[in-house]
C-alpha cells in the first residue's frame, strides 16, 4: 500500500500539518507549549489491543473505547458547524510513519508434540502488552521533549494572529487544538457590554465582530429589557444603538469600533480599559428577577374582574347530561344572569349585556360554541374549566385575569422578543439553534410571561397583514418552545404529538402547530395524510383564516428540523416581501435541483405534501422560477420551453433537529 502524503489542515486561519492515522484509545494532554494561540493540545493514540493501565510520568493517559471516540468526534463535528466551537476536527495520523514495535522476546523452543495451555500463555501476553506500553510511553515522551528543538520540528507561522504552530510528528496520534480566546491572550479581566435592539444591522455587525474575535460580551437588548432604555440615555445622552462599554467606560458605536480596529488601536484600548476587574459602576448584567418589564408592573385589572370572582364563588358548577353528552364543570346561563342582576342591581337587559361582555372577553364559553351569551336555558363554562386548557403550555394554574392588552402590541412584542432570542442563541445564518441555552435564558422566561397575555386577546382587532405575521411568528415561537419542552420528534407518533398535542390557548381557543398551519394559514385544508379538516362547521377560529391561501407561507414556517426553512420572525408592515425573501433563500439553498441531461427536476418534499396549495407540477415550476438565481432559472426555462417531458422527483425530508 502506498503511503499517503502529509496533509495540511487549516483551523480558524491556522495551518497545521498533522500525521494521519486511526485514533482509538489513549489521550495525551499538553498544557500550553505550542504557542500563544493555543490553550491545550489533546492527543489520542491508537491502541487496538487490550492493555493494562500505565503511567507516563507527567503525561496523562486515559483509555477510551472505540464507540466513545466516535461519539466525541461526532460532537466535535456537529458543534463546529455553528461557529462557536474552538476545537479542531479530528485528524488521523499518517500511515507511512513507523509505529512503535515491541522489543523482541526470546521464545522457548517447543517440540512439535508439545502444546502450551491458555493458563501458561497468559503471563507472556501480559508481558507483551506491558512491554509495548512501555515502548509507546518512551516514544511519546521522547517526542514531547523534542518539541523545543528547532532542527527537528517544522514551525508554521501565522502572521495575522502573531503566533506559531509546531508540527507534531508522533506516529498514531490525533491532535485536537483548542484556540485561546482573545480575553485569554490579553488576560482581560473586565467586561464588554453593549446596548442593542432587535433587527438592528449595526448591532448585528457588532455581535459578529465580538464572536469572530472570540470575545465574551454582555448584550442588553432594550426590546427585551425596556427599562434599560432609560439607563442608555443617561449613560450616553442618546437613544441610538449599538453603544459599547469597556467596563464603565463608553467606547461608542459601530463607527468607533471600526475606526479603532482599522487603526490597530483596538487591542491597545482593550488592554488599557479591560485589564482591571469590572467595577460596580459598569452596566449591570440582566438577571432573573430584575429589570422586569414595565408592562408587568402596570397591568390593569379587568373592570369585570369583580363580577367574575363573584360568579366563580356563587354559581353551582357541576357535570351535567346535555344533548346526550356529559358536559363537565358547567353552569346554567339563567343562574349566572340572576347573580349579575342581583350584584349590579340592574335590569335584565343590562344583565344580558354584561354576560355578553364576559363571553367576548373570553371569561366564559358556551359548552357547544353556539352563542356568546343569551337568555334561556343555555350552559356555559369558565375558560379555566375548558377540557383543553390544562394541555396548553401557556396556561399556569389560573387564567390571566388582567385587562387584555392590544393584540397589535402583543404581536409586535412577540416578534421583537423572539428575534432577540435568535440573535443571541442561533448561528448567523439561522441554520443552527441552541435550544438548551434558549431554555435557560432570561429572554425565554420573558417570552413565557408574554404568552400568558395571549390567553384572552381579541384577534379580531388585527388587520389581515398583522394577523398573517402574528400566526407565522406564533408558529415559529411555539416550535422552539415545543423542542425545548418535549424535544425533537423522532418518529411518526412523536411528530403527531409535536404538531397536534403541543398547544397554546389564544383568544379563548386552543391552537396547535397543525391548527395554525392547516386550519388558519391554509384556510382549513387537510394536513398531509389526514382524512379530516382541522375545523368543523361553525368553528369560530375560521374567521381568522385568510380568504386566499398564500403558498409562500410554507417557507416562513420552521418546525425545528434540518429540512425546514430557516427560523425567522416577520413584521406586519413587510410580511409579504419577507415571505418572498424566505422562499428565495430556501430554493437557492438546495430546495430545487435541475438535471438538464436527464430532464429531471428534484423538488423539496414540502411541495409534494402541500401540492393542493401550489397547483400542477409544471405550474409549480413556473411559480418557482420567480425565486431562483439566473442560472437555475435559465435551465428551468429551457426545460419548459422545448416541449419535452420533465421528470419530477422529491427530495427526502431530514427530520433531524437544526441544532
Short mmCIF file of N, CA and C in Angstrom, two decimals, residues 470-618:
data_model
loop_
_atom_site.label_atom_id
_atom_site.label_comp_id
_atom_site.label_asym_id
_atom_site.label_seq_id
_atom_site.Cartn_x
_atom_site.Cartn_y
_atom_site.Cartn_z
N UNK A 470 -48.66 37.56 12.68
CA UNK A 470 -48.84 37.04 14.03
C UNK A 470 -48.83 35.52 14.04
N UNK A 471 -49.59 34.88 13.14
CA UNK A 471 -49.67 33.42 13.16
C UNK A 471 -48.38 32.78 12.64
N UNK A 472 -47.69 33.40 11.69
CA UNK A 472 -46.38 32.89 11.28
C UNK A 472 -45.41 32.92 12.46
N UNK A 473 -45.38 34.04 13.15
CA UNK A 473 -44.45 34.18 14.29
C UNK A 473 -44.84 33.26 15.44
N UNK A 474 -46.14 33.13 15.68
CA UNK A 474 -46.60 32.26 16.76
C UNK A 474 -46.21 30.81 16.49
N UNK A 475 -46.34 30.37 15.24
CA UNK A 475 -45.94 29.00 14.88
C UNK A 475 -44.45 28.78 15.17
N UNK A 476 -43.61 29.69 14.71
CA UNK A 476 -42.17 29.52 14.90
C UNK A 476 -41.77 29.59 16.37
N UNK A 477 -42.43 30.45 17.13
CA UNK A 477 -42.13 30.54 18.56
C UNK A 477 -42.59 29.29 19.29
N UNK A 478 -43.78 28.78 18.95
CA UNK A 478 -44.28 27.57 19.58
C UNK A 478 -43.40 26.37 19.25
N UNK A 479 -42.87 26.32 18.02
CA UNK A 479 -41.99 25.21 17.65
C UNK A 479 -40.73 25.21 18.51
N UNK A 480 -40.15 26.38 18.74
CA UNK A 480 -38.98 26.48 19.62
C UNK A 480 -39.34 26.04 21.03
N UNK A 481 -40.48 26.50 21.53
CA UNK A 481 -40.94 26.11 22.87
C UNK A 481 -41.17 24.60 22.94
N UNK A 482 -41.73 24.02 21.88
CA UNK A 482 -42.00 22.58 21.87
C UNK A 482 -40.71 21.77 21.89
N UNK A 483 -39.71 22.20 21.12
CA UNK A 483 -38.43 21.49 21.12
C UNK A 483 -37.80 21.54 22.51
N UNK A 484 -37.85 22.71 23.15
CA UNK A 484 -37.28 22.86 24.49
C UNK A 484 -38.02 21.98 25.49
N UNK A 485 -39.32 21.87 25.34
CA UNK A 485 -40.15 21.18 26.34
C UNK A 485 -40.22 19.68 26.11
N UNK A 486 -40.50 19.25 24.88
CA UNK A 486 -40.70 17.82 24.62
C UNK A 486 -39.67 17.23 23.68
N UNK A 487 -38.79 18.06 23.11
CA UNK A 487 -37.73 17.55 22.26
C UNK A 487 -38.15 17.42 20.80
N UNK A 488 -37.16 17.15 19.94
CA UNK A 488 -37.43 16.95 18.52
C UNK A 488 -38.18 15.64 18.30
N UNK A 489 -39.16 15.62 17.42
CA UNK A 489 -39.88 14.37 17.14
C UNK A 489 -39.00 13.40 16.38
N UNK A 490 -38.95 12.15 16.81
CA UNK A 490 -38.09 11.16 16.18
C UNK A 490 -38.85 10.20 15.27
N UNK A 491 -40.11 9.97 15.54
CA UNK A 491 -40.89 9.04 14.73
C UNK A 491 -42.27 9.60 14.43
N UNK A 492 -43.10 8.79 13.78
CA UNK A 492 -44.43 9.25 13.37
C UNK A 492 -45.27 9.63 14.58
N UNK A 493 -45.25 8.81 15.62
CA UNK A 493 -46.05 9.12 16.81
C UNK A 493 -45.56 10.38 17.50
N UNK A 494 -44.24 10.55 17.55
CA UNK A 494 -43.69 11.76 18.15
C UNK A 494 -44.09 12.99 17.36
N UNK A 495 -44.11 12.88 16.04
CA UNK A 495 -44.49 14.03 15.21
C UNK A 495 -45.95 14.39 15.43
N UNK A 496 -46.79 13.38 15.59
CA UNK A 496 -48.20 13.66 15.82
C UNK A 496 -48.39 14.42 17.13
N UNK A 497 -47.65 14.03 18.16
CA UNK A 497 -47.73 14.73 19.44
C UNK A 497 -47.13 16.13 19.32
N UNK A 498 -46.04 16.24 18.58
CA UNK A 498 -45.35 17.52 18.43
C UNK A 498 -46.25 18.54 17.73
N UNK A 499 -46.85 18.14 16.62
CA UNK A 499 -47.64 19.07 15.81
C UNK A 499 -49.09 19.19 16.27
N UNK A 500 -49.60 18.16 16.95
CA UNK A 500 -51.01 18.19 17.31
C UNK A 500 -51.32 18.39 18.77
N UNK A 501 -50.45 17.96 19.65
CA UNK A 501 -50.76 18.00 21.08
C UNK A 501 -50.14 19.18 21.81
N UNK A 502 -49.09 19.75 21.26
CA UNK A 502 -48.48 20.92 21.90
C UNK A 502 -49.33 22.14 21.53
N UNK A 503 -49.99 22.75 22.53
CA UNK A 503 -50.98 23.78 22.25
C UNK A 503 -50.77 25.02 23.12
N UNK A 504 -51.27 26.15 22.61
CA UNK A 504 -51.45 27.38 23.38
C UNK A 504 -52.94 27.70 23.38
N UNK A 505 -53.39 28.40 24.42
CA UNK A 505 -54.74 28.97 24.38
C UNK A 505 -54.58 30.43 23.97
N UNK A 506 -55.18 30.76 22.82
CA UNK A 506 -55.07 32.10 22.24
C UNK A 506 -56.48 32.63 22.03
N UNK A 507 -56.79 33.75 22.66
CA UNK A 507 -58.11 34.34 22.50
C UNK A 507 -59.22 33.39 22.89
N UNK A 508 -58.98 32.55 23.90
CA UNK A 508 -60.01 31.66 24.41
C UNK A 508 -60.12 30.34 23.69
N UNK A 509 -59.29 30.08 22.67
CA UNK A 509 -59.38 28.84 21.91
C UNK A 509 -58.00 28.17 21.83
N UNK A 510 -57.98 26.84 21.70
CA UNK A 510 -56.68 26.14 21.63
C UNK A 510 -56.11 26.17 20.21
N UNK A 511 -54.79 26.33 20.13
CA UNK A 511 -54.09 26.32 18.85
C UNK A 511 -52.87 25.43 18.97
N UNK A 512 -52.79 24.44 18.08
CA UNK A 512 -51.59 23.61 17.96
C UNK A 512 -50.83 24.07 16.71
N UNK A 513 -49.64 23.50 16.51
CA UNK A 513 -48.88 23.82 15.30
C UNK A 513 -49.65 23.42 14.05
N UNK A 514 -50.30 22.26 14.09
CA UNK A 514 -51.07 21.81 12.95
C UNK A 514 -52.28 22.71 12.69
N UNK A 515 -52.94 23.14 13.75
CA UNK A 515 -54.10 24.02 13.60
C UNK A 515 -53.69 25.35 12.98
N UNK A 516 -52.56 25.90 13.43
CA UNK A 516 -52.10 27.18 12.88
C UNK A 516 -51.77 27.04 11.40
N UNK A 517 -51.04 25.97 11.05
CA UNK A 517 -50.61 25.82 9.66
C UNK A 517 -51.77 25.45 8.74
N UNK A 518 -52.53 24.44 9.12
CA UNK A 518 -53.55 23.91 8.22
C UNK A 518 -54.92 24.54 8.43
N UNK A 519 -55.26 24.86 9.68
CA UNK A 519 -56.57 25.44 9.94
C UNK A 519 -56.62 26.93 9.65
N UNK A 520 -55.58 27.67 10.06
CA UNK A 520 -55.58 29.12 9.88
C UNK A 520 -54.90 29.51 8.57
N UNK A 521 -53.61 29.28 8.46
CA UNK A 521 -52.84 29.79 7.32
C UNK A 521 -53.25 29.13 6.01
N UNK A 522 -53.71 27.86 6.04
CA UNK A 522 -54.13 27.17 4.82
C UNK A 522 -55.66 27.14 4.69
N UNK A 523 -56.32 27.94 5.49
CA UNK A 523 -57.78 28.09 5.37
C UNK A 523 -58.51 26.76 5.47
N UNK A 524 -58.20 26.03 6.54
CA UNK A 524 -58.90 24.79 6.90
C UNK A 524 -58.76 23.70 5.84
N UNK A 525 -57.54 23.49 5.37
CA UNK A 525 -57.28 22.39 4.46
C UNK A 525 -56.67 21.23 5.22
N UNK A 526 -56.86 20.03 4.71
CA UNK A 526 -56.37 18.83 5.37
C UNK A 526 -54.84 18.84 5.41
N UNK A 527 -54.30 18.37 6.50
CA UNK A 527 -52.86 18.20 6.59
C UNK A 527 -52.46 16.94 5.82
N UNK A 528 -51.18 16.80 5.46
CA UNK A 528 -50.76 15.61 4.71
C UNK A 528 -51.15 14.31 5.42
N UNK A 529 -51.69 13.38 4.66
CA UNK A 529 -52.07 12.05 5.15
C UNK A 529 -53.19 12.10 6.20
N UNK A 530 -53.95 13.18 6.22
CA UNK A 530 -55.08 13.28 7.14
C UNK A 530 -56.38 13.21 6.35
N UNK A 531 -57.41 12.64 6.98
CA UNK A 531 -58.69 12.48 6.30
C UNK A 531 -59.70 13.55 6.68
N UNK A 532 -59.40 14.34 7.71
CA UNK A 532 -60.37 15.33 8.19
C UNK A 532 -59.71 16.71 8.22
N UNK A 533 -60.53 17.72 8.16
CA UNK A 533 -60.06 19.09 8.26
C UNK A 533 -59.87 19.48 9.73
N UNK A 534 -59.01 20.45 10.01
CA UNK A 534 -58.78 20.84 11.41
C UNK A 534 -60.02 21.38 12.10
N UNK A 535 -60.85 22.16 11.38
CA UNK A 535 -62.02 22.79 11.98
C UNK A 535 -63.31 22.18 11.42
N UNK A 536 -64.25 21.97 12.31
CA UNK A 536 -65.58 21.55 11.88
C UNK A 536 -66.42 22.76 11.51
N UNK A 537 -67.61 22.50 11.04
CA UNK A 537 -68.52 23.58 10.67
C UNK A 537 -68.86 24.43 11.89
N UNK A 538 -68.80 25.74 11.72
CA UNK A 538 -69.16 26.65 12.80
C UNK A 538 -68.03 26.96 13.77
N UNK A 539 -66.84 26.40 13.55
CA UNK A 539 -65.72 26.70 14.45
C UNK A 539 -65.37 28.19 14.32
N UNK A 540 -65.33 28.86 15.44
CA UNK A 540 -65.14 30.31 15.42
C UNK A 540 -63.72 30.73 15.06
N UNK A 541 -62.78 29.80 15.09
CA UNK A 541 -61.42 30.15 14.70
C UNK A 541 -61.28 30.35 13.20
N UNK A 542 -62.26 29.87 12.41
CA UNK A 542 -62.21 30.02 10.96
C UNK A 542 -62.22 31.48 10.51
N UNK A 543 -62.76 32.35 11.33
CA UNK A 543 -62.84 33.76 10.92
C UNK A 543 -61.46 34.42 10.89
N UNK A 544 -60.45 33.77 11.43
CA UNK A 544 -59.10 34.34 11.42
C UNK A 544 -58.29 33.84 10.22
N UNK A 545 -58.83 32.91 9.45
CA UNK A 545 -58.11 32.38 8.29
C UNK A 545 -58.19 33.37 7.14
N UNK A 546 -57.13 33.50 6.33
CA UNK A 546 -57.18 34.40 5.17
C UNK A 546 -58.15 33.88 4.13
N UNK A 547 -58.67 34.79 3.33
CA UNK A 547 -59.63 34.39 2.30
C UNK A 547 -58.98 33.54 1.23
N UNK A 548 -57.69 33.76 0.95
CA UNK A 548 -56.97 33.03 -0.09
C UNK A 548 -55.67 32.50 0.49
N UNK A 549 -55.35 31.26 0.16
CA UNK A 549 -54.13 30.64 0.67
C UNK A 549 -52.92 31.16 -0.10
N UNK A 550 -51.93 31.62 0.63
CA UNK A 550 -50.68 32.09 0.03
C UNK A 550 -49.64 30.98 0.17
N UNK A 551 -49.22 30.34 -0.94
CA UNK A 551 -48.26 29.22 -0.82
C UNK A 551 -46.93 29.62 -0.21
N UNK A 552 -46.62 30.92 -0.17
CA UNK A 552 -45.36 31.37 0.41
C UNK A 552 -45.27 31.10 1.91
N UNK A 553 -46.41 30.87 2.54
CA UNK A 553 -46.39 30.66 4.00
C UNK A 553 -45.57 29.42 4.37
N UNK A 554 -45.45 28.46 3.46
CA UNK A 554 -44.71 27.23 3.76
C UNK A 554 -43.22 27.49 3.93
N UNK A 555 -42.73 28.60 3.41
CA UNK A 555 -41.30 28.91 3.50
C UNK A 555 -41.03 29.92 4.62
N UNK A 556 -42.07 30.24 5.36
CA UNK A 556 -41.90 31.09 6.55
C UNK A 556 -42.10 30.33 7.84
N UNK A 557 -42.40 29.03 7.74
CA UNK A 557 -42.65 28.20 8.92
C UNK A 557 -41.47 27.27 9.17
N UNK A 558 -40.93 27.32 10.37
CA UNK A 558 -39.81 26.45 10.74
C UNK A 558 -40.25 25.54 11.87
N UNK A 559 -40.18 24.22 11.63
CA UNK A 559 -40.60 23.26 12.65
C UNK A 559 -39.42 22.68 13.43
N UNK A 560 -38.23 23.28 13.29
CA UNK A 560 -37.09 22.85 14.08
C UNK A 560 -36.32 21.69 13.50
N UNK A 561 -36.54 21.37 12.21
CA UNK A 561 -35.82 20.27 11.56
C UNK A 561 -34.83 20.83 10.55
N UNK A 562 -33.93 19.96 10.08
CA UNK A 562 -32.90 20.41 9.16
C UNK A 562 -33.44 20.75 7.78
N UNK A 563 -34.51 20.08 7.38
CA UNK A 563 -35.05 20.31 6.04
C UNK A 563 -36.08 21.43 6.00
N UNK A 564 -36.46 21.96 7.13
CA UNK A 564 -37.43 23.05 7.13
C UNK A 564 -36.73 24.37 6.80
N UNK A 565 -37.48 25.38 6.38
CA UNK A 565 -36.86 26.70 6.16
C UNK A 565 -36.23 27.22 7.45
N UNK A 566 -35.29 28.15 7.30
CA UNK A 566 -34.64 28.71 8.48
C UNK A 566 -35.64 29.50 9.31
N UNK A 567 -35.42 29.50 10.61
CA UNK A 567 -36.34 30.17 11.52
C UNK A 567 -36.18 31.68 11.40
N UNK A 568 -37.29 32.37 11.37
CA UNK A 568 -37.29 33.84 11.28
C UNK A 568 -38.61 34.35 11.83
N UNK A 569 -38.65 35.67 12.06
CA UNK A 569 -39.87 36.30 12.56
C UNK A 569 -40.17 37.52 11.69
N UNK A 570 -41.45 37.75 11.46
CA UNK A 570 -41.90 38.68 10.44
C UNK A 570 -42.51 39.93 11.07
N UNK A 571 -42.50 41.00 10.27
CA UNK A 571 -43.14 42.24 10.68
C UNK A 571 -44.44 42.41 9.91
N UNK A 572 -45.41 43.04 10.54
CA UNK A 572 -46.71 43.22 9.88
C UNK A 572 -46.58 44.14 8.67
N UNK A 573 -45.65 45.10 8.73
CA UNK A 573 -45.52 46.07 7.64
C UNK A 573 -44.89 45.45 6.39
N UNK A 574 -44.04 44.46 6.55
CA UNK A 574 -43.34 43.92 5.39
C UNK A 574 -43.47 42.43 5.23
N UNK A 575 -44.55 41.83 5.73
CA UNK A 575 -44.65 40.37 5.76
C UNK A 575 -44.63 39.75 4.37
N UNK A 576 -45.26 40.37 3.37
CA UNK A 576 -45.28 39.80 2.03
C UNK A 576 -43.89 39.76 1.43
N UNK A 577 -43.17 40.87 1.51
CA UNK A 577 -41.81 40.89 0.98
C UNK A 577 -40.88 39.96 1.73
N UNK A 578 -41.06 39.86 3.04
CA UNK A 578 -40.23 38.97 3.84
C UNK A 578 -40.50 37.50 3.51
N UNK A 579 -41.74 37.16 3.19
CA UNK A 579 -42.05 35.80 2.76
C UNK A 579 -41.41 35.48 1.42
N UNK A 580 -41.41 36.44 0.50
CA UNK A 580 -40.75 36.22 -0.79
C UNK A 580 -39.25 36.02 -0.60
N UNK A 581 -38.66 36.78 0.31
CA UNK A 581 -37.25 36.60 0.61
C UNK A 581 -36.96 35.24 1.22
N UNK A 582 -37.86 34.78 2.08
CA UNK A 582 -37.69 33.46 2.69
C UNK A 582 -37.76 32.35 1.64
N UNK A 583 -38.71 32.47 0.70
CA UNK A 583 -38.83 31.47 -0.37
C UNK A 583 -37.60 31.49 -1.27
N UNK A 584 -37.11 32.68 -1.59
CA UNK A 584 -35.92 32.79 -2.45
C UNK A 584 -34.71 32.13 -1.78
N UNK A 585 -34.53 32.38 -0.51
CA UNK A 585 -33.41 31.76 0.22
C UNK A 585 -33.54 30.25 0.25
N UNK A 586 -34.75 29.75 0.47
CA UNK A 586 -34.96 28.31 0.59
C UNK A 586 -34.67 27.59 -0.72
N UNK A 587 -35.16 28.13 -1.83
CA UNK A 587 -34.95 27.46 -3.12
C UNK A 587 -33.51 27.58 -3.59
N UNK A 588 -32.85 28.65 -3.25
CA UNK A 588 -31.46 28.81 -3.67
C UNK A 588 -30.50 28.02 -2.80
N UNK A 589 -30.98 27.44 -1.73
CA UNK A 589 -30.14 26.62 -0.84
C UNK A 589 -30.41 25.13 -0.99
N UNK A 590 -30.88 24.71 -2.15
CA UNK A 590 -30.98 23.28 -2.41
C UNK A 590 -32.37 22.71 -2.45
N UNK A 591 -33.41 23.53 -2.31
CA UNK A 591 -34.78 23.01 -2.36
C UNK A 591 -35.21 22.62 -3.77
N UNK A 592 -34.40 22.97 -4.77
CA UNK A 592 -34.66 22.54 -6.14
C UNK A 592 -33.32 22.25 -6.81
N UNK A 593 -33.25 21.14 -7.52
CA UNK A 593 -32.06 20.77 -8.28
C UNK A 593 -32.52 20.39 -9.69
N UNK A 594 -31.77 20.83 -10.70
CA UNK A 594 -32.17 20.63 -12.10
C UNK A 594 -31.07 19.89 -12.83
N UNK A 595 -31.43 18.76 -13.46
CA UNK A 595 -30.50 17.98 -14.29
C UNK A 595 -30.99 18.08 -15.73
N UNK A 596 -30.29 18.89 -16.52
CA UNK A 596 -30.73 19.15 -17.89
C UNK A 596 -30.58 17.92 -18.77
N UNK A 597 -29.52 17.14 -18.55
CA UNK A 597 -29.30 15.96 -19.39
C UNK A 597 -30.38 14.91 -19.19
N UNK A 598 -30.76 14.67 -17.95
CA UNK A 598 -31.79 13.68 -17.66
C UNK A 598 -33.20 14.28 -17.65
N UNK A 599 -33.27 15.62 -17.87
CA UNK A 599 -34.56 16.32 -17.87
C UNK A 599 -35.32 16.03 -16.57
N UNK A 600 -34.60 16.15 -15.45
CA UNK A 600 -35.16 15.84 -14.14
C UNK A 600 -35.10 17.07 -13.24
N UNK A 601 -36.18 17.30 -12.52
CA UNK A 601 -36.24 18.38 -11.54
C UNK A 601 -36.51 17.75 -10.17
N UNK A 602 -35.60 18.00 -9.23
CA UNK A 602 -35.74 17.49 -7.87
C UNK A 602 -36.23 18.63 -6.98
N UNK A 603 -37.38 18.42 -6.35
CA UNK A 603 -38.02 19.47 -5.54
C UNK A 603 -38.11 19.05 -4.08
N UNK A 604 -38.20 20.05 -3.21
CA UNK A 604 -38.42 19.79 -1.80
C UNK A 604 -39.73 19.04 -1.60
N UNK A 605 -39.74 18.15 -0.64
CA UNK A 605 -40.94 17.34 -0.40
C UNK A 605 -42.09 18.18 0.15
N UNK A 606 -41.81 19.38 0.61
CA UNK A 606 -42.88 20.28 1.08
C UNK A 606 -43.89 20.53 -0.03
N UNK A 607 -43.41 20.66 -1.26
CA UNK A 607 -44.31 20.91 -2.39
C UNK A 607 -45.18 19.70 -2.67
N UNK A 608 -44.64 18.50 -2.48
CA UNK A 608 -45.46 17.30 -2.68
C UNK A 608 -46.52 17.17 -1.60
N UNK A 609 -46.13 17.42 -0.34
CA UNK A 609 -47.08 17.31 0.76
C UNK A 609 -48.24 18.28 0.61
N UNK A 610 -47.95 19.49 0.16
CA UNK A 610 -48.97 20.54 0.08
C UNK A 610 -49.22 20.92 -1.37
N UNK A 611 -49.29 19.92 -2.23
CA UNK A 611 -49.44 20.16 -3.67
C UNK A 611 -50.72 20.93 -3.99
N UNK A 612 -51.76 20.76 -3.17
CA UNK A 612 -53.00 21.46 -3.45
C UNK A 612 -52.82 22.97 -3.34
N UNK A 613 -51.81 23.42 -2.58
CA UNK A 613 -51.56 24.86 -2.44
C UNK A 613 -50.75 25.42 -3.61
N UNK A 614 -50.02 24.54 -4.34
CA UNK A 614 -49.12 25.00 -5.39
C UNK A 614 -49.64 24.76 -6.80
N UNK A 615 -50.55 23.83 -6.97
CA UNK A 615 -51.08 23.55 -8.29
C UNK A 615 -50.37 22.41 -8.98
N UNK A 616 -50.56 22.29 -10.31
CA UNK A 616 -49.96 21.23 -11.10
C UNK A 616 -48.44 21.40 -11.15
N UNK A 617 -47.74 20.29 -11.45
CA UNK A 617 -46.29 20.29 -11.34
C UNK A 617 -45.63 21.32 -12.25
N UNK A 618 -46.06 21.41 -13.51
CA UNK A 618 -45.46 22.40 -14.40
C UNK A 618 -45.82 23.82 -13.98
#
